[in-house]
Short mmCIF file of C-alpha atoms and ligand atoms in Angstrom, two decimals:
data_model
loop_
_atom_site.label_atom_id
_atom_site.label_comp_id
_atom_site.label_asym_id
_atom_site.label_seq_id
_atom_site.Cartn_x
_atom_site.Cartn_y
_atom_site.Cartn_z
CA TRP A 1 2.15 26.71 0.67
CA GLU A 2 -1.00 24.96 -0.12
CA PRO A 3 -0.54 21.16 -0.20
CA TYR A 4 -1.99 20.95 -3.73
CA CYS A 5 0.88 23.18 -5.00
CA GLN A 6 3.35 20.66 -4.28
CA TYR A 7 4.37 18.43 -7.07
CA HIS A 8 4.33 15.45 -4.76
CA HIS A 9 0.57 15.36 -4.65
CA LEU A 10 0.74 13.68 -7.98
CA GLN A 11 2.61 10.73 -6.74
CA ASP A 12 0.25 10.48 -3.67
CA ARG A 13 -2.87 10.35 -5.63
CA VAL A 14 -1.79 8.82 -8.98
CA ARG A 15 0.54 5.92 -9.24
CA ILE A 16 2.85 6.20 -12.35
CA THR A 17 4.44 3.23 -13.93
CA ALA A 18 6.69 2.90 -16.99
CA ASP A 19 7.44 -0.42 -18.59
CA ILE A 20 10.90 -1.08 -20.07
CA PRO A 21 10.68 -1.96 -22.85
CA PRO A 22 7.57 0.25 -23.45
CA ARG A 23 4.44 -1.24 -25.10
CA LEU A 24 3.66 0.94 -28.10
CA GLU A 25 0.74 -0.77 -29.74
CA GLY A 26 -2.21 1.57 -30.36
CA THR A 27 -2.89 5.10 -31.61
CA TRP A 28 -1.30 8.13 -29.78
CA VAL A 29 -2.59 11.66 -30.34
CA SER A 30 -1.77 15.32 -29.70
CA THR A 31 -3.68 16.88 -26.93
CA ARG A 32 -3.27 20.39 -28.18
CA CYS A 33 -1.66 22.38 -31.11
CA GLU A 34 2.08 21.59 -30.75
CA VAL A 35 4.66 24.18 -31.29
CA ARG A 36 8.12 23.07 -32.44
CA PRO A 37 11.25 25.06 -32.71
CA GLY A 38 11.26 27.18 -35.84
CA PRO A 39 8.37 27.69 -35.11
CA GLU A 40 6.35 24.79 -36.59
CA PHE A 41 2.72 24.18 -35.59
CA LEU A 42 1.52 20.63 -35.82
CA THR A 43 -0.77 17.88 -34.56
CA ARG A 44 0.22 14.25 -34.63
CA SER A 45 -1.58 10.82 -34.68
CA TYR A 46 0.87 8.00 -34.43
CA THR A 47 -0.22 4.31 -34.83
CA PHE A 48 2.04 1.39 -33.84
CA HIS A 49 1.10 -2.17 -34.79
CA PRO A 50 2.20 -5.30 -32.97
CA SER A 51 4.35 -6.14 -35.98
CA ARG A 52 6.48 -3.02 -35.13
CA GLN A 53 5.22 -1.36 -38.26
CA PHE A 54 4.03 2.18 -37.74
CA ARG A 55 1.94 4.59 -39.58
CA LEU A 56 2.31 8.22 -38.40
CA LEU A 57 0.27 11.25 -39.43
CA GLN A 58 1.68 14.70 -39.02
CA HIS A 59 -0.51 17.71 -39.83
CA TYR A 60 1.22 21.00 -40.27
CA TYR A 61 -0.46 24.41 -39.98
CA THR A 62 0.23 28.02 -40.81
CA ASN A 63 -0.86 29.46 -37.38
CA SER A 64 -0.16 28.75 -33.76
CA GLY A 65 -3.66 27.69 -33.08
CA CYS A 66 -3.62 24.77 -35.64
CA GLU A 67 -6.83 26.23 -37.31
CA ASP A 68 -5.37 26.52 -40.90
CA PRO A 69 -3.98 23.24 -42.22
CA ALA A 70 -1.15 23.60 -44.71
CA TYR A 71 -0.11 20.06 -45.35
CA SER A 72 -0.13 16.53 -43.89
CA LEU A 73 2.52 13.85 -44.03
CA THR A 74 1.93 10.19 -43.74
CA ILE A 75 4.90 8.26 -42.65
CA ARG A 76 5.27 4.54 -42.80
CA GLY A 77 8.07 2.38 -41.47
CA LYS A 78 9.23 -0.05 -38.78
CA LEU A 79 10.49 0.63 -35.27
CA ARG A 80 12.99 -1.62 -33.48
CA LEU A 81 13.34 -1.09 -29.75
CA ARG A 82 17.01 -1.49 -28.57
CA GLN A 83 18.12 -1.09 -24.91
CA ALA A 84 17.32 1.01 -21.93
CA SER A 85 18.96 4.40 -22.42
CA TRP A 86 22.22 4.94 -20.49
CA ILE A 87 21.88 8.68 -20.92
CA THR A 88 18.18 9.30 -20.16
CA ARG A 89 17.14 7.17 -17.28
CA GLY A 90 13.76 5.52 -17.84
CA GLY A 91 13.83 5.88 -21.61
CA THR A 92 14.40 3.23 -24.23
CA GLU A 93 16.57 3.70 -27.34
CA ALA A 94 14.99 2.72 -30.68
CA GLU A 95 15.86 2.62 -34.28
CA HIS A 96 13.45 3.24 -37.10
CA HIS A 97 13.39 2.34 -40.75
CA LEU A 98 11.30 4.54 -43.06
CA SER A 99 9.57 2.95 -46.02
CA LYS A 100 7.31 5.66 -47.35
CA VAL A 101 6.53 9.27 -46.80
CA GLY A 102 3.52 10.84 -48.62
CA ILE A 103 2.36 14.42 -48.59
CA VAL A 104 -1.05 16.03 -49.07
CA VAL A 105 -1.22 19.67 -49.47
CA HIS A 106 -4.45 21.39 -48.30
CA SER A 107 -4.51 24.84 -50.08
CA PRO A 108 -3.15 26.58 -53.11
CA GLY A 109 -1.28 29.08 -50.72
CA ALA A 110 0.38 26.33 -48.80
CA MET A 111 1.30 24.69 -52.13
CA GLN A 112 3.06 27.82 -53.32
CA ARG A 113 5.05 28.00 -50.01
CA LEU A 114 6.02 24.45 -50.25
CA ALA A 115 6.98 24.85 -53.92
CA ALA A 116 9.53 27.60 -52.79
CA ARG A 117 11.11 25.20 -50.25
CA LEU A 118 11.22 21.97 -52.24
CA PRO A 119 13.88 21.36 -54.90
CA PRO A 120 12.33 20.90 -58.30
CA VAL A 121 13.67 17.22 -58.69
CA CYS A 122 11.40 16.34 -55.80
CA VAL A 123 9.40 13.15 -56.57
CA GLY A 124 9.77 14.11 -60.20
CA LEU A 125 6.69 16.21 -60.04
CA ALA A 126 6.58 19.95 -60.57
CA MET A 127 5.15 21.32 -57.33
CA GLY A 128 3.16 23.90 -59.32
CA ARG A 129 1.12 21.07 -60.77
CA MET A 130 0.16 19.59 -57.48
CA VAL A 131 -3.45 19.21 -56.65
CA PRO A 132 -4.56 20.09 -53.18
CA GLY A 133 -6.16 17.07 -51.39
CA ARG A 134 -4.30 14.51 -53.54
CA MET A 135 -1.47 12.35 -52.11
CA TYR A 136 2.02 12.55 -53.53
CA GLU A 137 5.01 10.34 -52.65
CA LEU A 138 7.87 12.36 -51.03
CA TYR A 139 9.95 9.45 -50.28
CA ASN A 140 10.18 5.75 -50.65
CA SER A 141 12.80 3.19 -49.77
CA ARG A 142 14.23 3.36 -53.34
CA GLY A 143 14.38 7.18 -53.52
CA GLY A 144 16.71 9.79 -52.13
CA ARG A 145 15.95 11.91 -49.17
CA ALA A 146 16.33 15.34 -50.91
CA CYS A 147 12.65 16.27 -50.60
CA LEU A 148 12.58 15.26 -46.88
CA ALA A 149 15.78 17.20 -46.12
CA ALA A 150 14.31 20.31 -47.89
CA LEU A 151 11.34 20.19 -45.53
CA GLY A 152 13.56 19.81 -42.45
CA PHE A 153 11.90 16.46 -42.06
CA SER A 154 13.31 14.16 -39.51
CA MET A 155 12.06 11.19 -37.45
CA MET A 156 15.06 11.44 -34.99
CA GLU A 157 12.24 11.75 -32.33
CA MET A 158 11.90 7.90 -32.59
CA GLY A 159 15.36 7.42 -31.18
CA LEU A 160 14.12 7.74 -27.53
CA VAL A 161 10.84 6.23 -26.27
CA ARG A 162 9.01 6.07 -23.00
CA VAL A 163 5.40 5.14 -22.15
CA GLU A 164 4.00 6.28 -18.77
CA THR A 165 0.83 4.98 -17.38
CA GLN A 166 -0.97 6.88 -14.66
CA HIS A 167 -3.21 4.72 -12.53
CA SER A 168 -5.86 6.66 -10.62
CA ASN A 169 -7.36 5.40 -7.44
CA HIS A 170 -10.79 5.04 -9.23
CA GLY A 171 -9.32 2.29 -11.57
CA GLY A 172 -8.98 4.55 -14.61
CA LYS A 173 -5.73 5.00 -16.44
CA VAL A 174 -4.09 7.45 -18.81
CA GLN A 175 -1.25 6.43 -21.10
CA GLU A 176 1.22 8.86 -22.41
CA LEU A 177 3.91 8.38 -25.17
CA PHE A 178 7.06 10.29 -24.76
CA LEU A 179 9.19 10.59 -27.88
CA GLY A 180 12.63 12.23 -28.20
CA ASP A 181 12.95 16.01 -28.23
CA VAL A 182 13.53 18.00 -31.41
CA HIS A 183 16.66 20.23 -31.41
CA THR A 184 15.99 23.87 -30.98
CA ASP A 185 18.67 24.56 -33.59
CA TRP A 186 17.09 23.92 -37.08
CA THR A 187 20.33 22.97 -38.63
CA GLN A 188 20.90 20.23 -35.95
CA ARG A 189 17.46 18.59 -35.97
CA THR A 190 18.15 15.98 -38.61
CA HIS A 191 21.01 14.44 -36.91
CA TYR A 192 20.54 15.17 -33.20
CA ARG A 193 20.02 12.04 -31.00
CA PRO A 194 17.45 13.06 -28.52
CA THR A 195 18.19 12.86 -24.82
CA GLY A 196 15.01 14.64 -23.61
CA TYR A 197 11.47 14.37 -24.61
CA GLN A 198 8.76 16.37 -26.50
CA GLN A 199 5.38 17.01 -24.84
CA PRO A 200 3.74 13.49 -24.78
CA LEU A 201 1.03 12.14 -26.96
CA GLN A 202 -1.89 10.38 -25.22
CA ASN A 203 -3.20 6.99 -25.99
CA ALA A 204 -6.50 7.40 -27.91
CA MET A 205 -8.13 4.76 -25.65
CA HIS A 206 -6.68 5.95 -22.40
CA HIS A 207 -6.47 9.71 -22.31
CA VAL A 208 -7.49 12.47 -19.92
CA HIS A 209 -11.14 13.18 -20.21
CA PRO A 210 -12.53 15.26 -21.81
CA CYS A 211 -9.99 15.89 -24.56
CA PRO A 212 -11.82 17.49 -27.52
CA VAL A 213 -8.41 17.87 -29.46
CA CYS A 214 -7.64 14.12 -28.91
CA ALA A 215 -11.02 13.16 -30.67
CA LEU A 216 -10.41 15.46 -33.57
CA VAL A 217 -6.90 14.30 -34.12
CA TYR A 218 -7.91 10.65 -33.75
CA ARG A 219 -10.54 10.91 -36.45
CA SER A 220 -8.39 12.84 -38.84
CA SER A 221 -6.75 11.48 -41.95
CA GLU A 222 -4.17 13.03 -44.34
CA GLN A 223 -7.06 14.02 -46.60
CA ARG A 224 -9.10 15.50 -43.61
CA PRO A 225 -6.65 17.20 -41.24
CA PRO A 226 -8.06 18.18 -37.84
CA VAL A 227 -8.98 21.80 -37.68
CA LEU A 228 -8.71 22.92 -34.03
CA PRO A 229 -11.31 25.06 -32.44
CA ARG A 230 -10.06 28.61 -31.92
CA ILE A 231 -8.56 29.10 -28.52
CA LEU A 232 -9.87 32.23 -26.68
CA ALA A 233 -6.82 34.46 -26.11
CA ALA A 234 -6.17 34.48 -22.40
CA PRO A 235 -4.74 37.70 -21.09
CA LEU A 236 -1.17 37.39 -19.88
CA THR A 237 -1.63 37.78 -16.15
CA LEU A 238 1.43 36.18 -14.50
CA GLY A 239 0.60 37.23 -10.87
CA GLY A 240 0.71 34.26 -8.50
CA ARG A 241 2.40 30.92 -8.19
CA TRP A 242 2.78 28.45 -11.01
CA VAL A 243 3.97 24.92 -10.56
CA SER A 244 4.98 22.03 -12.84
CA GLN A 245 2.26 19.42 -13.45
CA ARG A 246 4.69 16.59 -13.58
CA CYS A 247 8.27 15.54 -13.26
CA GLU A 248 9.95 17.11 -16.23
CA ALA A 249 12.78 15.72 -18.22
CA ARG A 250 15.41 17.96 -19.97
CA PRO A 251 18.04 16.94 -22.48
CA ALA A 252 21.18 15.47 -20.95
CA VAL A 253 20.08 13.75 -17.78
CA LEU A 254 18.07 16.20 -15.92
CA PHE A 255 14.74 15.66 -14.05
CA LEU A 256 13.22 18.60 -12.41
CA THR A 257 10.09 20.44 -11.24
CA ARG A 258 9.69 24.06 -11.55
CA ASP A 259 7.88 26.42 -9.06
CA PHE A 260 7.61 30.10 -10.14
CA THR A 261 6.12 33.08 -8.34
CA PHE A 262 5.51 36.38 -10.18
CA ASN A 263 4.70 39.70 -8.69
CA PRO A 264 3.59 42.01 -11.52
CA ASP A 265 3.43 45.08 -9.37
CA GLN A 266 7.04 44.86 -8.47
CA HIS A 267 8.07 43.17 -11.81
CA ALA A 268 9.74 40.58 -9.46
CA TRP A 269 9.96 36.79 -9.83
CA GLU A 270 11.23 33.90 -8.03
CA GLY A 271 11.91 30.35 -9.51
CA ILE A 272 12.57 27.23 -7.55
CA TYR A 273 14.10 24.44 -9.60
CA ARG A 274 13.98 21.18 -7.76
CA HIS A 275 16.32 18.58 -9.25
CA TYR A 276 16.12 14.79 -9.08
CA SER A 277 18.13 11.86 -10.23
CA ASP A 278 15.23 9.73 -11.39
CA PRO A 279 12.40 10.09 -13.88
CA THR A 280 9.58 10.17 -11.30
CA CYS A 281 11.32 12.97 -9.22
CA SER A 282 11.50 11.00 -6.02
CA GLN A 283 15.26 11.23 -5.38
CA PRO A 284 16.29 14.90 -4.82
CA THR A 285 19.70 16.03 -5.73
CA PHE A 286 19.65 19.80 -5.28
CA THR A 287 17.43 22.83 -5.34
CA LEU A 288 18.20 26.12 -7.02
CA THR A 289 16.26 29.24 -6.21
CA ALA A 290 16.64 32.15 -8.47
CA SER A 291 14.92 35.48 -8.15
CA GLY A 292 15.07 38.86 -9.81
CA HIS A 293 13.08 41.15 -12.07
CA TYR A 294 11.44 40.87 -15.42
CA ALA A 295 10.04 43.22 -18.10
CA GLN A 296 7.23 42.38 -20.46
CA GLY A 297 7.84 43.16 -24.08
CA ASN A 298 5.90 43.02 -27.42
CA PRO A 299 3.56 40.34 -28.62
CA SER A 300 5.67 37.75 -30.51
CA ILE A 301 5.51 38.00 -34.40
CA LYS A 302 6.73 34.44 -34.93
CA VAL A 303 4.36 32.81 -32.45
CA SER A 304 1.04 34.62 -32.36
CA GLY A 305 -0.56 34.64 -28.99
CA ALA A 306 2.80 34.61 -27.24
CA THR A 307 4.61 37.47 -25.70
CA GLU A 308 8.28 38.51 -25.46
CA PHE A 309 9.95 39.02 -22.03
CA VAL A 310 13.40 39.90 -20.58
CA PHE A 311 14.48 38.24 -17.41
CA LYS A 312 17.17 39.26 -14.97
CA VAL A 313 18.36 37.36 -11.89
CA THR A 314 19.41 39.19 -8.84
CA GLN A 315 19.90 36.42 -6.34
CA VAL A 316 20.64 32.67 -6.67
CA ARG A 317 20.63 30.15 -3.73
CA VAL A 318 21.41 26.52 -3.93
CA THR A 319 20.77 23.67 -1.53
CA ALA A 320 22.56 20.38 -1.98
CA LEU A 321 20.22 17.52 -1.05
CA GLU A 322 22.70 14.65 -1.28
CA GLU A 323 26.28 14.10 -0.19
CA SER A 324 27.84 13.88 -3.62
CA THR A 325 26.52 17.24 -4.84
CA ALA A 326 27.51 18.87 -1.64
CA LYS A 327 31.03 17.43 -2.02
CA VAL A 328 31.47 18.86 -5.52
CA LEU A 329 30.31 22.33 -4.52
CA ASN A 330 32.39 22.14 -1.40
CA GLY A 331 35.49 21.42 -3.32
CA THR A 332 35.39 24.60 -5.44
CA ARG A 333 38.05 27.28 -4.91
CA PRO A 334 37.23 30.08 -2.33
CA GLY A 335 35.28 32.93 -3.81
CA ASN A 336 34.07 30.87 -6.77
CA CYS A 337 30.92 29.38 -5.53
CA GLY A 338 29.34 30.43 -2.28
CA GLN A 339 31.22 29.99 0.95
CA ALA A 340 33.92 27.44 0.22
CA GLY A 341 34.04 24.61 2.70
CA GLY A 342 30.58 25.69 3.86
CA TRP A 343 28.55 23.30 1.74
CA GLU A 344 26.52 20.74 3.60
CA VAL A 345 23.55 18.65 2.71
CA GLY A 346 20.29 20.51 3.40
CA VAL A 347 21.97 23.82 4.06
CA GLU A 348 21.14 26.72 1.68
CA GLN A 349 24.02 28.78 0.23
CA ASP A 350 23.63 32.19 -1.26
CA LEU A 351 25.80 32.47 -4.42
CA THR A 352 25.17 36.21 -4.59
CA PRO A 353 28.46 37.28 -2.79
CA THR A 354 30.51 35.23 -5.21
CA ASP A 355 28.78 36.61 -8.25
CA GLY A 356 27.39 33.13 -9.04
CA CYS A 357 29.24 29.95 -9.32
CA THR A 358 31.95 28.99 -11.83
CA VAL A 359 31.52 25.23 -11.55
CA LEU A 360 27.85 25.65 -12.34
CA GLY A 361 28.46 27.82 -15.35
CA ILE A 362 26.64 30.68 -13.70
CA LYS A 363 28.21 33.70 -15.37
CA LEU A 364 27.47 37.32 -14.62
CA PRO A 365 26.10 39.68 -15.76
CA HIS A 366 23.41 38.01 -17.79
CA LYS A 367 19.97 38.57 -19.26
CA GLU A 368 17.69 36.12 -20.80
CA TYR A 369 15.24 36.70 -23.69
CA GLU A 370 12.05 34.76 -23.18
CA LEU A 371 8.72 33.78 -24.76
CA PHE A 372 5.63 33.22 -22.64
CA LYS A 373 2.11 32.38 -23.36
CA ILE A 374 -0.96 31.59 -21.36
CA GLU A 375 -3.74 29.29 -22.53
CA LEU A 376 -6.89 28.07 -20.84
CA ASN A 377 -7.42 24.37 -20.62
CA HIS A 378 -10.74 22.76 -21.24
CA LYS A 379 -11.67 23.43 -17.67
CA LYS A 380 -10.83 27.13 -18.15
CA HIS A 381 -7.82 26.84 -15.89
CA PRO A 382 -4.83 28.83 -17.07
CA LEU A 383 -1.66 27.13 -18.24
CA LEU A 384 1.63 29.00 -18.45
CA PHE A 385 4.03 28.16 -21.24
CA ILE A 386 7.62 29.32 -20.83
CA GLY A 387 10.08 29.17 -23.68
CA GLU A 388 12.06 25.95 -24.36
CA ARG A 389 15.72 26.07 -23.28
CA PRO A 390 18.17 25.78 -26.19
CA THR A 391 19.06 22.06 -26.56
CA ASP A 392 22.83 22.66 -26.48
CA GLY A 393 22.69 23.96 -22.91
CA SER A 394 23.48 27.51 -23.92
CA SER A 395 21.37 30.42 -22.74
CA PRO A 396 19.01 32.64 -24.73
CA ASP A 397 21.11 35.62 -23.79
CA ARG A 398 20.53 37.49 -27.03
CA PRO A 399 17.31 38.47 -28.79
CA GLN A 400 18.17 36.17 -31.74
CA ARG A 401 18.23 33.22 -29.28
CA ARG A 402 14.80 33.81 -27.95
CA PRO A 403 12.94 30.58 -27.96
CA THR A 404 10.23 29.82 -30.57
CA SER A 405 8.75 26.84 -28.72
CA PHE A 406 7.71 25.96 -25.19
CA GLN A 407 8.44 23.76 -22.22
CA ALA A 408 5.70 21.73 -20.54
CA PRO A 409 2.89 24.04 -19.31
CA MET A 410 2.68 25.02 -15.56
CA VAL A 411 -0.55 25.37 -13.66
CA LEU A 412 -1.47 28.33 -11.50
CA CYS A 413 -1.98 27.10 -7.98
CA SER A 414 -2.76 30.30 -6.15
CA GLY A 415 -3.65 33.82 -7.29
CA GLY A 416 -2.25 37.03 -6.01
CA GLU A 417 0.40 35.47 -3.78
CA THR A 418 3.34 37.93 -3.30
CA LEU A 419 6.99 37.24 -2.92
CA PRO A 420 8.29 37.38 0.64
CA SER A 421 9.72 40.90 1.20
CA HIS A 422 13.34 39.86 1.68
CA HIS A 423 13.65 39.06 -2.00
CA HIS A 424 13.25 42.76 -2.83
CA ALA A 425 15.60 43.97 -0.08
CA SER A 426 18.74 42.87 -1.61
CA ASN A 427 18.99 44.94 -4.74
CA SER A 428 22.38 46.17 -4.02
CA LYS A 429 24.20 43.78 -6.34
CA GLN A 430 22.94 42.48 -9.64
CA VAL A 431 23.78 38.87 -9.89
CA GLN A 432 22.54 37.30 -13.02
CA LEU A 433 22.22 33.67 -13.67
CA ALA A 434 22.51 31.54 -16.77
CA VAL A 435 19.45 29.53 -15.84
CA SER A 436 21.19 26.81 -17.83
CA GLY A 437 23.49 26.63 -14.92
CA THR A 438 20.90 24.32 -13.40
CA GLU A 439 21.44 21.97 -16.25
CA ARG A 440 25.20 22.22 -15.89
CA LEU A 441 25.08 21.27 -12.21
CA ALA A 442 23.08 18.18 -12.93
CA GLN A 443 25.59 17.24 -15.58
CA VAL A 444 28.49 18.01 -13.31
CA ALA A 445 26.92 16.21 -10.43
CA LEU A 446 26.21 13.17 -12.49
CA LEU A 447 29.38 13.05 -14.54
CA LEU A 448 31.84 13.90 -11.82
CA LEU A 449 30.28 11.65 -9.20
CA GLY A 450 29.16 8.91 -11.35
CA CYS A 451 27.64 7.21 -8.27
CA VAL A 452 24.09 8.06 -9.11
CA LEU A 453 24.49 6.62 -12.60
CA CYS A 454 26.30 3.63 -11.29
CA SER A 455 23.80 2.69 -8.71
CA TRP A 456 21.20 2.74 -11.37
CA LEU A 457 23.28 0.93 -14.04
CA CYS A 458 24.05 -1.80 -11.58
CA VAL A 459 20.36 -2.48 -11.24
CA TYR A 460 20.22 -3.60 -14.81
C1 NAG B 501 33.31 20.86 3.34
O1 NAG B 501 34.69 21.35 3.59
C2 NAG B 501 34.83 21.45 4.95
C3 NAG B 501 36.24 22.21 5.08
O2 NAG B 501 37.22 21.56 4.23
C4 NAG B 501 34.80 20.29 5.68
O3 NAG B 501 35.01 20.44 7.03
C5 NAG B 501 33.37 19.66 5.55
O4 NAG B 501 33.28 18.43 6.11
C6 NAG B 501 33.09 19.50 4.04
N1 NAG B 501 31.67 19.05 3.83
C7 NAG B 501 31.23 18.21 3.02
C8 NAG B 501 29.89 17.83 2.95
O5 NAG B 501 32.06 17.53 2.30
#
């Protein structure tokens, strides 16, 4: 493995700090067209004042490239930071109060589509008479929330906040604002209290250079939404090894890095999920390696530029990297989770002979319906986006559950690397894995053992 493929290079070269409570003052902007479950396509520019007042701009688009603005929302209110989150280590809980939400529609077509969604009572104005480019009040502190609800509008993302600062050796810094994740189930999004994060916004003054999208979003207003340059469609060539760019957080206490290798000739893949107990991924808990086969399907109708896939897992291996995780797995009944009594820290166990692992929620047989896309970044390096996991920890095991949004992009670290041959040798038995099992283990490990949480809580 090339050293630059390891996640740890980030920690070696770049120091990451996160203040608790976070300092939010300033303007934070999207770095690309964001895709939310639904799907919804948007860009965001959020400004926080020292007085705790905020003014947020959200621009919504009709397409997955954010080239065709539909409407913009301007959201005013106040944010109050509460305590360090007990659920999501490193995050801070916050409460917000909305004072005003305004809407500007950008085209007659967008107006018609909105009119179909909004109840007629909305803001007392007949949507048919709305003028594109003019601001209308959707909500104020005296009014009801009917119009916001009809749009699926929610600022629950403000419930969990984290600011990370990356200090490079050259003295430069990049600041990122992580806000709570949006539930993948549309019906849950207005009351779900986030425990994971969305893709971060970057500070308009301290962002990765160059960032053409940052500049466009920063200069935008509700009257002049940013129109993003068309992204050249990158061919979906999966071959090679892809790794996380950072320590990733998932809802319900899970920090991990992902490391995938695809071999298109054999339709084979291997994914290594390295789990950690802390938000900088420095304290490993366990590693899960899954491998199997995949089939590429049709281009997605919902998310243009993305492609549908079906994944199968034929082998799962787990290595406990701390005593408490090893103990939990060791205590499972014989035949349920690898070799009972054989779990030790640092020793890999194959779960294939036991058809998975009950305590991890790895149920067989099982298939997953996926959504992939590849985009080139500004340096023309490919980024791989894999579908977002359902927030409730379930698995996208039916076509209707296929994701409509994405996890953090992974970078290609080496081309044409093939899987070691032994992964293809054991095709005798089809073991399939709910990849959500990885989440389950993290929860089991944390909830049953408590010790990880306790040692952290005791610090505060
Ligand atoms: C696992 O169980 C075996 C048999 O009960 C025991 O000898 C061993 O010490 C256990 N290992 C751990 C890490 O608890």
